[in-house]
mmCIF file of C-alpha atoms in Angstrom:
data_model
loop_
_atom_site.group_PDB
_atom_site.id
_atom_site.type_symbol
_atom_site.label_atom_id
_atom_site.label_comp_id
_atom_site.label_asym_id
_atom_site.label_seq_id
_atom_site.Cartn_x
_atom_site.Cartn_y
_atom_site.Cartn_z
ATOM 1 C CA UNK A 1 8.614 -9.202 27.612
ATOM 2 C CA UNK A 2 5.955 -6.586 25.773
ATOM 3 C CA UNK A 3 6.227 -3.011 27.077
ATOM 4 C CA UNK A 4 3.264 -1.356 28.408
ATOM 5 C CA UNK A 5 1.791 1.950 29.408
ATOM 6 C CA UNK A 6 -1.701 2.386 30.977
ATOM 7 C CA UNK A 7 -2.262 5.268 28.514
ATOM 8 C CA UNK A 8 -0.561 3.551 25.318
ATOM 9 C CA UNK A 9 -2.715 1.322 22.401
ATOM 10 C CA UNK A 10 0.957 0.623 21.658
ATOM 11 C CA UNK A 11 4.533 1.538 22.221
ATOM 12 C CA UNK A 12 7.094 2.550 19.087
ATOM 13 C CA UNK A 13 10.632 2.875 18.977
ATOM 14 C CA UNK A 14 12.603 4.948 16.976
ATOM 15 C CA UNK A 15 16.295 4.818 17.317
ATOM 16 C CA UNK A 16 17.477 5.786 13.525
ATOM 17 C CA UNK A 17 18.298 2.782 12.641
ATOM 18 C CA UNK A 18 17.295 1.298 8.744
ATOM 19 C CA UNK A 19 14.107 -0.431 7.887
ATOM 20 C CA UNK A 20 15.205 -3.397 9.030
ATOM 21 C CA UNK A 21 17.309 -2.880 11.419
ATOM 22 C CA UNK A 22 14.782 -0.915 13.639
ATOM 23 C CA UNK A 23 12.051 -3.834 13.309
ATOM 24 C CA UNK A 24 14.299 -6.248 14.963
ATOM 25 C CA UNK A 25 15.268 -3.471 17.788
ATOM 26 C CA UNK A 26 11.622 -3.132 18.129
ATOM 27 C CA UNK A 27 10.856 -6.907 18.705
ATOM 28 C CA UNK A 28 13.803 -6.856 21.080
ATOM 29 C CA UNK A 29 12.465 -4.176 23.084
ATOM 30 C CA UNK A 30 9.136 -5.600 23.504
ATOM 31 C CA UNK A 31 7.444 -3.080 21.438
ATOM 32 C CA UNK A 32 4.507 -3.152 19.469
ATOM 33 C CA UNK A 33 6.059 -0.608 16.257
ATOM 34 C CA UNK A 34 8.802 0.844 15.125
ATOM 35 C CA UNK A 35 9.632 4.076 12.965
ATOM 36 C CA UNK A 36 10.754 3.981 9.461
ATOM 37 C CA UNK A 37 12.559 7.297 8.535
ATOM 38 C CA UNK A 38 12.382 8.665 5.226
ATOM 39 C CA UNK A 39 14.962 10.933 6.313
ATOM 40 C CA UNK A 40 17.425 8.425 6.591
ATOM 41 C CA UNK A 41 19.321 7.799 3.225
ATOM 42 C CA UNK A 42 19.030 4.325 3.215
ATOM 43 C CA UNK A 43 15.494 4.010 3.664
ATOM 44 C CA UNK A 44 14.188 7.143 1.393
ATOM 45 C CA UNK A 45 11.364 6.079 -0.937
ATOM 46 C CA UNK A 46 13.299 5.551 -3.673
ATOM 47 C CA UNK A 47 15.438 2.432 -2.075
ATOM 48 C CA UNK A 48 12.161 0.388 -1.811
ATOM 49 C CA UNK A 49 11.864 -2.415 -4.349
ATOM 50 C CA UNK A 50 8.806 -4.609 -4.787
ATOM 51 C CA UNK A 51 10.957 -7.612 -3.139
ATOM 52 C CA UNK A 52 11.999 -4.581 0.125
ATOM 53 C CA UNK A 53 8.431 -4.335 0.304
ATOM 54 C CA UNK A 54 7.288 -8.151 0.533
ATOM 55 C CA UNK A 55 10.591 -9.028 2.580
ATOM 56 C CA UNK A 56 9.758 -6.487 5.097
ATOM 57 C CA UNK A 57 6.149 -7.132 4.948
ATOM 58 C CA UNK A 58 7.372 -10.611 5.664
ATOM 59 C CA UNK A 59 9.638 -9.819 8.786
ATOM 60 C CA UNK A 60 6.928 -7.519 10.170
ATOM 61 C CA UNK A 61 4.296 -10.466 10.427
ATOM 62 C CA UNK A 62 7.350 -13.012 11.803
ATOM 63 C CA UNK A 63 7.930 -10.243 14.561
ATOM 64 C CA UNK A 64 4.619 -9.109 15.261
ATOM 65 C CA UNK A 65 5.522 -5.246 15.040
ATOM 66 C CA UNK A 66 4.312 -2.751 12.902
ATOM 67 C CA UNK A 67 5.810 0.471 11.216
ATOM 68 C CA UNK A 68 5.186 4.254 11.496
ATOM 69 C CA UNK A 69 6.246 5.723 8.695
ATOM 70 C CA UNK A 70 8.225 8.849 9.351
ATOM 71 C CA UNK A 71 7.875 10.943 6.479
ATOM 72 C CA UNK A 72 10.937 13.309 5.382
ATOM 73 C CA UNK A 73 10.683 16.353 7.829
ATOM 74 C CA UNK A 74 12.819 18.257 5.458
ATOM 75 C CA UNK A 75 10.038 18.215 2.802
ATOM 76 C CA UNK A 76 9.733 21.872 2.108
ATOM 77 C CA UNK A 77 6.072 21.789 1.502
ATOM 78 C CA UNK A 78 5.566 25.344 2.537
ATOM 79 C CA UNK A 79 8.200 27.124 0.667
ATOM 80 C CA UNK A 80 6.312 30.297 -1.152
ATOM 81 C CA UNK A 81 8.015 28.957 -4.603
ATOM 82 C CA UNK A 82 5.355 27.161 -6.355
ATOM 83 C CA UNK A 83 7.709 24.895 -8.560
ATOM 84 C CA UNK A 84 9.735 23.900 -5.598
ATOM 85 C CA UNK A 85 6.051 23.134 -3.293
ATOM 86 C CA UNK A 86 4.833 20.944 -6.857
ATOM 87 C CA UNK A 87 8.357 19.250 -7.035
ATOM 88 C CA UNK A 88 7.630 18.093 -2.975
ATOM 89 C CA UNK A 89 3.659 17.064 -3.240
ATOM 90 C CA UNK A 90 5.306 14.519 -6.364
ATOM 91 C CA UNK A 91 7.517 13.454 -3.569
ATOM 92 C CA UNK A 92 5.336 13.312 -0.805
ATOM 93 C CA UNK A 93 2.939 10.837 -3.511
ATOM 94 C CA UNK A 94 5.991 8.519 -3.260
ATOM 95 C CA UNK A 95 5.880 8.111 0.732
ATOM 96 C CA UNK A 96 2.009 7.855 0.535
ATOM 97 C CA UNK A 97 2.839 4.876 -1.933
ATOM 98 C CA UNK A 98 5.014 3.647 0.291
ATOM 99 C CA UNK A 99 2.503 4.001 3.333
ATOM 100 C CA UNK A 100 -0.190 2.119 1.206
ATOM 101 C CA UNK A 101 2.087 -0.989 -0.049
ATOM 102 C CA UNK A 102 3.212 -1.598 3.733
ATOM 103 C CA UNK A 103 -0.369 -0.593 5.118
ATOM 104 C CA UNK A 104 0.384 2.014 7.716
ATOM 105 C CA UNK A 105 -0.066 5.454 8.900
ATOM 106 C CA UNK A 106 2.380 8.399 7.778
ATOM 107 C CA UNK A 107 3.899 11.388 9.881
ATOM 108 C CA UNK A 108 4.436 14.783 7.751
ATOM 109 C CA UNK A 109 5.682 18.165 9.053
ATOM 110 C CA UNK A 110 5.304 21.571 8.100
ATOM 111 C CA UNK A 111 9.473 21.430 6.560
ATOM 112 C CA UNK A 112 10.600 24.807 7.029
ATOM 113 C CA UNK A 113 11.079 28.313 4.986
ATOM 114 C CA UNK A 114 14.267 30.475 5.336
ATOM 115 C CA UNK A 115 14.538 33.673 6.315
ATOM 116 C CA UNK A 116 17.080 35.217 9.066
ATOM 117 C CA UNK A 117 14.378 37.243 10.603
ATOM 118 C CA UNK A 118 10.871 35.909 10.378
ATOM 119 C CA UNK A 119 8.426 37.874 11.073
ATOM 120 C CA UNK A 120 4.531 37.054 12.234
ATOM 121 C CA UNK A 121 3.331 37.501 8.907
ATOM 122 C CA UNK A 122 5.709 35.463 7.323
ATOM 123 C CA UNK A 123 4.717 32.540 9.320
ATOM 124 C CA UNK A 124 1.038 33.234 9.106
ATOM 125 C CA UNK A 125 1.898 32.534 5.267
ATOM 126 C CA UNK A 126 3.874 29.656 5.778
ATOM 127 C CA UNK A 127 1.116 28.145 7.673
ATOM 128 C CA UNK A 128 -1.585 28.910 5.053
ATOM 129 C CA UNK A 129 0.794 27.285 2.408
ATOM 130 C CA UNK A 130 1.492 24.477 4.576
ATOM 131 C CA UNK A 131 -2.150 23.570 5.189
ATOM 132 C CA UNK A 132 -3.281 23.980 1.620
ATOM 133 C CA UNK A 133 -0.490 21.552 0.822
ATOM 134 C CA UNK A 134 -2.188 19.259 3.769
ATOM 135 C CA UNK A 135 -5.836 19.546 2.070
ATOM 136 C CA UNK A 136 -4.159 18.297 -1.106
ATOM 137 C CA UNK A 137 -2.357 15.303 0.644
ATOM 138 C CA UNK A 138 -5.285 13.972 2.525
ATOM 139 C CA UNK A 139 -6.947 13.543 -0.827
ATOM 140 C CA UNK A 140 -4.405 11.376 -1.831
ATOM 141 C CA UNK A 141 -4.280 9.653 1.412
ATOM 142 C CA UNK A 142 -7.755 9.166 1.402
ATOM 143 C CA UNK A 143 -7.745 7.591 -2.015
ATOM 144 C CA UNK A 144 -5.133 4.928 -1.139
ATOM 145 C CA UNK A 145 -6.803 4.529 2.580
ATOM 146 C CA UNK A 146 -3.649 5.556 4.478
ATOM 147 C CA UNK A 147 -3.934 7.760 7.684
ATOM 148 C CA UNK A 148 -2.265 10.956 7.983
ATOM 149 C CA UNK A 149 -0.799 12.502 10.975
ATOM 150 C CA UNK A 150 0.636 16.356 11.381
ATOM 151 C CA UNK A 151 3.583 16.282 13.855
ATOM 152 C CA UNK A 152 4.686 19.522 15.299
ATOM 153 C CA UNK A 153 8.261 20.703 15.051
ATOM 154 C CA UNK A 154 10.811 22.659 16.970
ATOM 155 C CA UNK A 155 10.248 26.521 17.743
ATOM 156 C CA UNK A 156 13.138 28.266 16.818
ATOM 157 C CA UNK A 157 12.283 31.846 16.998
ATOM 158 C CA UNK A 158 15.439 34.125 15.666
ATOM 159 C CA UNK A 159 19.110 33.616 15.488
ATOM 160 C CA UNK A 160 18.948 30.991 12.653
ATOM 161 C CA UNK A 161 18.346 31.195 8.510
ATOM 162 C CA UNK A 162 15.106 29.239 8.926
ATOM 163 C CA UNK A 163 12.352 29.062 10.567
ATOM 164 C CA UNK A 164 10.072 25.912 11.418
ATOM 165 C CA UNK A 165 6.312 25.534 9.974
ATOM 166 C CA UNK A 166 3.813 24.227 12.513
ATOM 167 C CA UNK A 167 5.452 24.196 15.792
ATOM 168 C CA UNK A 168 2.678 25.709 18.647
ATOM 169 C CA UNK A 169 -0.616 26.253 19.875
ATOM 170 C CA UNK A 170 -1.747 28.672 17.332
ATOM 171 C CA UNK A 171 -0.932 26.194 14.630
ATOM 172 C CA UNK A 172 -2.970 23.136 16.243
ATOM 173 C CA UNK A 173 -5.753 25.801 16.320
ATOM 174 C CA UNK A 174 -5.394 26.944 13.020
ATOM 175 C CA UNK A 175 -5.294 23.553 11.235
ATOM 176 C CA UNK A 176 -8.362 22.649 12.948
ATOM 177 C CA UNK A 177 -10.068 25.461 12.125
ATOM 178 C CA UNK A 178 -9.518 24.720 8.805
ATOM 179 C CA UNK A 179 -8.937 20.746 8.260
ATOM 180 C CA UNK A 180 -11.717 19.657 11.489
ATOM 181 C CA UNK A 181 -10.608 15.922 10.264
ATOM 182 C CA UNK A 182 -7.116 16.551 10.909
ATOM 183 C CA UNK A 183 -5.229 13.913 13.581
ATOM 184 C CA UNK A 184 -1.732 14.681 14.820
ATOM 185 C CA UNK A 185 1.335 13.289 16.359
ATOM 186 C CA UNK A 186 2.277 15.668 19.248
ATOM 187 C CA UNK A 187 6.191 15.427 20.096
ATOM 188 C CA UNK A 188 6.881 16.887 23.316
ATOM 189 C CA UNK A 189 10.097 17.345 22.880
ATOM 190 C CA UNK A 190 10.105 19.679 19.841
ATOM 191 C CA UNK A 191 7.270 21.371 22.078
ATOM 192 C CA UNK A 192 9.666 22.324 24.781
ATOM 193 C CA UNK A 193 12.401 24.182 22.578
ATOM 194 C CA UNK A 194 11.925 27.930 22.880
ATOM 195 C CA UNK A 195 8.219 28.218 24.374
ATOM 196 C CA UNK A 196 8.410 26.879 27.637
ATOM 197 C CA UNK A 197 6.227 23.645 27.918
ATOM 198 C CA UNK A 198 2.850 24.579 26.368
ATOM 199 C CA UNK A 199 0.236 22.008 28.277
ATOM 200 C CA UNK A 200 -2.874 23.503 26.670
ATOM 201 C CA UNK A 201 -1.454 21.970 23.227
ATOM 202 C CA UNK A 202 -2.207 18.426 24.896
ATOM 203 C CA UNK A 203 -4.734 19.500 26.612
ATOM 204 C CA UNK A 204 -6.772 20.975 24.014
ATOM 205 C CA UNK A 205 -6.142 18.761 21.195
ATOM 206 C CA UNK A 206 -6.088 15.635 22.847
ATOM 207 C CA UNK A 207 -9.038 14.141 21.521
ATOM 208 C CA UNK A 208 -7.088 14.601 17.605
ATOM 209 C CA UNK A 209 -3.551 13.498 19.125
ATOM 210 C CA UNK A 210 -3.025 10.061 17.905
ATOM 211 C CA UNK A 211 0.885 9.523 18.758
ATOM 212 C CA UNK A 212 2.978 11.081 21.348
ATOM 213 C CA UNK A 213 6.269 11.189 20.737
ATOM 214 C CA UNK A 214 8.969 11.426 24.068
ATOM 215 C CA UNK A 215 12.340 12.777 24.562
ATOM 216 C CA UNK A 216 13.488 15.123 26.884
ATOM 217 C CA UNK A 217 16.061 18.692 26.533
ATOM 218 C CA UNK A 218 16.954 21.452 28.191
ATOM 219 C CA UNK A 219 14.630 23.865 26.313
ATOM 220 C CA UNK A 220 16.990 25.483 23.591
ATOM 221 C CA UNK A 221 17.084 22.531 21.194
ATOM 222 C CA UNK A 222 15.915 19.517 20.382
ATOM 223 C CA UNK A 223 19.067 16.711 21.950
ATOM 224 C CA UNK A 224 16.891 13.864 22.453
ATOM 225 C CA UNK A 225 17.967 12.944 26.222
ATOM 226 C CA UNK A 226 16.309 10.260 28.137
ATOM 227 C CA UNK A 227 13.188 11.260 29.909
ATOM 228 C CA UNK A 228 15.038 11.497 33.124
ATOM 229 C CA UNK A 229 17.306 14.264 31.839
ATOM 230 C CA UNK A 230 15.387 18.032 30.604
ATOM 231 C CA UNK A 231 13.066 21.010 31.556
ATOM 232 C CA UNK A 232 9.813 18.913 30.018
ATOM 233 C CA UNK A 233 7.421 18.649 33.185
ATOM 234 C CA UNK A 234 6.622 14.992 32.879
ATOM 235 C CA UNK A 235 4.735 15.068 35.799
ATOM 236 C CA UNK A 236 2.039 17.372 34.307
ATOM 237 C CA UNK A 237 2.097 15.712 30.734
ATOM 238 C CA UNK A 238 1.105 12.631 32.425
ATOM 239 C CA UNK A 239 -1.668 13.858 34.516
ATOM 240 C CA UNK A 240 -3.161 15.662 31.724
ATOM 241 C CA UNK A 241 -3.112 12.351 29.970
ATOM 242 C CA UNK A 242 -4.731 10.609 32.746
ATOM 243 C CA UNK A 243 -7.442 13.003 33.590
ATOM 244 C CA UNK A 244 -8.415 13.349 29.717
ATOM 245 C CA UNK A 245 -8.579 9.307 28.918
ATOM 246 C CA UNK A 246 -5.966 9.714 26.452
ATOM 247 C CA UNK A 247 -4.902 6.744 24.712
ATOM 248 C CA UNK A 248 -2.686 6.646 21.721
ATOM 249 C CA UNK A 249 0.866 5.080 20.302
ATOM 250 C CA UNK A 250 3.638 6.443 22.475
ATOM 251 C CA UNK A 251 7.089 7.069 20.540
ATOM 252 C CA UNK A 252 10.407 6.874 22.223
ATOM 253 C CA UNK A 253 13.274 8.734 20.495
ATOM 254 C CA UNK A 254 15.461 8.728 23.454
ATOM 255 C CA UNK A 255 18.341 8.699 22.335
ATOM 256 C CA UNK A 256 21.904 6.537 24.472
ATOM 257 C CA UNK A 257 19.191 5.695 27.311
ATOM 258 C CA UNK A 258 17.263 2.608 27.443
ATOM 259 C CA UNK A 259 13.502 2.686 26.519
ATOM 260 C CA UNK A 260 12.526 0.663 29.342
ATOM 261 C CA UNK A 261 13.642 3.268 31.880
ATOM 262 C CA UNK A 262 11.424 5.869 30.113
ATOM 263 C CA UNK A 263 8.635 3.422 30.497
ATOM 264 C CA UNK A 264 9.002 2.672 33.964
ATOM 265 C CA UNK A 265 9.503 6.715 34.665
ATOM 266 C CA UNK A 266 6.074 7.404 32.594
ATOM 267 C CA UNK A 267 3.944 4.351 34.607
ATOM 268 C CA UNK A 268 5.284 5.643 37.896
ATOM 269 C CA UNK A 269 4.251 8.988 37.006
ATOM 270 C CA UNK A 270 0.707 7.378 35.932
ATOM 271 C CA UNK A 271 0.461 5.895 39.231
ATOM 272 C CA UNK A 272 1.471 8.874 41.370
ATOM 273 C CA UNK A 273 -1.175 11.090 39.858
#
């Protein structure tokens, strides 16, 4: 039986599984798409033939589901060396190949830049890279008609040799400022870690938000639990997304917890607000 959401155009899954694999999960679930992970080994750009392309094409129409290409979140496309940033727009032109041959919309993140102790500045100028980089990849993406979508990653504020590019408020309101076309997927999950839950993200941006993407965690780091499990207040995402109209593609990466309890928790939620 299909899932459904009052709130969701469609319903994703994304369990880390290969191409293939995850499009038959996806039927079998009773959703509408799946998520194809670049980060995955077996399913980076380079492992896709002509005859991957047409088979999957193929098994997509047989199972009525469609893909969400998830591009490589390790892409450092805001790393202040300028070889290393040309080296990763050459890659990201493979998964916008990709994107066009199987006629869907891509995710890219901001990657990451290392430094033990970041300070403001130095992600101010992470940020500024990162979005240049994003000006350059929507003209691509534009060219070969394929949709582009920023999602934002875990906050991870000291303590650790890197530090995550586009992760909060600030940096929805900053790409907007300067890219007013830009659309986004907004993961709650990376949200929560290290920032407390910020609502105004979703509330604010909700208009440009064209994917939410659900897990729950404790707020430290990003585990993945099942929406019943976690610090996320569930209760307010969902009213927010009632009393703004919001309707978009809603991604479960729940991970050991089956996706139709997180439906059922999010349309009983719906219901109670």
């Amino acid at each position: 039986m299909p899932l459904t959401l009052p709130f969701a155009s469609g319903i994703a899954a994304q369990e880390y599984l290969s191409a293939e694999e995850g499009a038959a999960r996806a039927h079998e679930h009773g959703c509408t798409h799946w998520y194809i992970d670049f980060s995955l080994e077996a399913d980076q750009p380079r492992t896709w033939s002509p005859e991957r392309v047409r088979d999957l094409r193929a098994l997509t129409a047989q199972l009525h589901v469609s893909p969400i290409l998830h591009g490589n979140f390790r892409a450092p496309l805001a790393t202040e060396i300028p070889e290393v940033r040309d080296g990763t727009l050459r890659y990201l032109s493979t998964e916008l190949h990709l994107a066009e041959r199987l006629g869907c919309p891509l995710v890219i993140h901001g990657g990451c830049v290392v430094d033990p102790r970041p300070t403001r500045s130095a992600r101010d100028a992470a940020l500024t890279r990162f979005l240049s980089a994003v000006e350059l990849i929507l003209e691509e993406a534009d060219r070969r008609g394929v949709e582009i979508w920023v999602e934002n990653l875990s906050h991870y504020p000291r303590h650790r040799p890197f530090s995550y590019v586009f992760t909060g408020h600030d940096d929805f309101a900053a790409a907007k400022r300067r890219i007013p076309e830009l659309t986004f997927v907004f993961d709650i999950g990376h949200a929560n870690v290290n920032q407390g839950f910020p609502a105004a993200i979703l509330d604010d941006f909700a208009g440009d938000i064209r994917a939410l993407s659900v897990s729950n965690n404790d707020g430290r780091a990003d585990s993945h639990l099942g929406l019943h499990s976690g610090t996320i207040p569930l209760d307010q995402v969902v009213g927010l997304l009632k009393r703004r109209s919001w309707q978009g593609t809603v991604v479960f990466e729940t991970r050991g917890t089956p996706l139709a309890s997180g439906v059922d928790l999010l349309r009983s939620l719906w219901e109670r607000n």
